[in-house]
Amino acid sequence: MSDKQAHQLRGLLTRSRALELELGAASGSAAGGDADRAALADTALRLRDSVSRPLFDALAPEETQELQRTEDHIGAGERAGSEPPSSLARRVWELARAATMLRVASAAGPELQEATAALQDLAGQQATGEGPDGVAARLAELEQLQGGLACSIQVSGDGPYLVTNARQLVDWLGESQPTRPQMALCRCGASRRKPFCDGTHAQIGFSGEKDPNRVPDRRETYVGQQVTVVDNRGTCQHSGLCTDRLATVFRLGTEPFVAASGGRMDEIIRAVRDCPSGALSYAVDGVEARADVDRHGTREPAIEVSKDGPYRVTGAVPLIDAAGAAPQRNAGASLEHYALCRCGQSQNKPFCSGMHWYVDFKDPVPNPDRQPTLFEWAGGLPALTRTTRLFYEKYVPQDSLLAPLFANMSDDHPQRVAQWLGEVFCGPKRYSERYGGYTRMISQHIGKGLTEDKRARWVQLLLASAQEAGLPTDPEFRAAFSAYIEWGSRLALENSQPGAKPPEHMPMPRWDWNTAAGPPGSRRSALQPAAEEERPAVLPHPDEPVSFEKHIKTLFRHSDRQSMTFAFDLWAYDDVKRDAHAILERVRAGTMPCDGAWPSAKVDVFERWVTTGMSP
């Protein structure tokens, strides 16, 4: 770092420390409410533990002494206490921007990266609105400033993982988490802001050293009839994915651990490729297929925060140590996917060794009293994707009824079906946002001419896949899961018949613990002839007030009411008033009713009713 950059670092620390002391003093004053004081105190602590501390560590002792003398002249903090929130947000943003520019311009050590990560996060929290001072605009500017840096993870000596330009951070359910161009992920296991670092590692004396008594670094080769399995127990994170799913090959508590002739070649390869730690590989005819195991070029860089376990990194994210060099890795370890310790207790730091299981490491539960959705109970998108992959990769190809039906499916078909199931089970709306929702799904069945035998086999094999994938087996979940699979497959059978005309604009099914498909007749069949309106709609005169009973109720046919009973009653004033704006948006777009758009005269009447007070 040049003299100029060192001077900039001292200036950044001085400004950060001044704001920290001012906020700390202001949080203890009587001004403002409890929530305001708590917010000021929290920001002051973040500045102290995650910005000032690492910046102090980056400076020489004589420089920190000079800064300490300067601090003696800082006022009591009235300035921060009297400033409006917009001024505080501006000052934090200026610090974040300055830190990011310095981080980009210099050979930034771990200390500056850690401080930059905290300031970028604080700037995002303080930003409000959608203009130039909003979160999106400021995040875009930080991304532009830092855009020239390569995606990487740096392991600080006894501190956090410093993540640069990683766009994909997901939780154990597969749901995306907010990211910043520079992030600091907890490594000691004691942060109160998991998975993000809060500086606790410095308070507890965390050590990033490897345990000399760790499992030896030794690669073993197990030759089978069709494939050879290569394994390094010293790299394994003991997730149990291989032993749980292919116990005849990967034998827990038995020596040798691997029986390479104990399963089919495709099953062994699938298990090897799914190993999150990179401990496993395979060879055919004596040639190791490391490139196939690592799926080179097929996965975007991503970090998954596993449930009560390690960070699972995929997509060949470069890993470097505190000095910027490659860290010590075991023999044969994958560079494309690896697992990083998150509990702070691994014997093979920074890599996970499975100690999280032995020390009973747990993530905080945000709201333990909230009932989980079916999506969450299933294990989220990773669990549903395991299920659909097993179905389409293992069960379908070997089944004479279903194999011809799916012979030309796209390579991402298992992932698409998993996203559909996730959305149906009250998870994120990935299928709707990416592929078009219900309308897209029914288009896949039109004209297929499915038979009951194929439908029944589809259900049978999908349920077998769910069992093998390890989806929950409790009666409540299996009843709900099986009910949807039966209902959805029978709908697909109906929609696939010659002459079928399913409603195109039905909303996505939403299946929860209390869901039933509704009584017969609640959904218009795809094979039912188009019905005429049971009664004509009553439209008001141009100057006549619009009322629900006289006019709005008549706009909805009996079949419209039946098709929407799962959500609301279209003939009930309170229900329609509550959802009036959503209904208006859909009738304007022509997606409601589901079998054809309203004429403009009916849309205009409904809009008049909404905008004139929604009279009963």
JSON list of C-alpha atoms in Angstrom, two decimals, residues 67-76:
[
{"chain": "A", "resi": 67, "resn": "LEU", "atom": "CA", "xyz": [-5.52, 8.66, 16.19]},
{"chain": "A", "resi": 68, "resn": "GLN", "atom": "CA", "xyz": [-6.29, 8.04, 19.86]},
{"chain": "A", "resi": 69, "resn": "ARG", "atom": "CA", "xyz": [-5.04, 11.52, 20.77]},
{"chain": "A", "resi": 70, "resn": "THR", "atom": "CA", "xyz": [-7.28, 12.98, 18.05]},
{"chain": "A", "resi": 71, "resn": "GLU", "atom": "CA", "xyz": [-10.32, 11.17, 19.48]},
{"chain": "A", "resi": 72, "resn": "ASP", "atom": "CA", "xyz": [-9.90, 12.97, 22.81]},
{"chain": "A", "resi": 73, "resn": "HIS", "atom": "CA", "xyz": [-11.08, 16.14, 21.06]},
{"chain": "A", "resi": 74, "resn": "ILE", "atom": "CA", "xyz": [-14.25, 14.67, 19.55]},
{"chain": "A", "resi": 75, "resn": "GLY", "atom": "CA", "xyz": [-17.42, 16.21, 21.04]},
{"chain": "A", "resi": 76, "resn": "ALA", "atom": "CA", "xyz": [-20.08, 14.56, 23.12]}
]
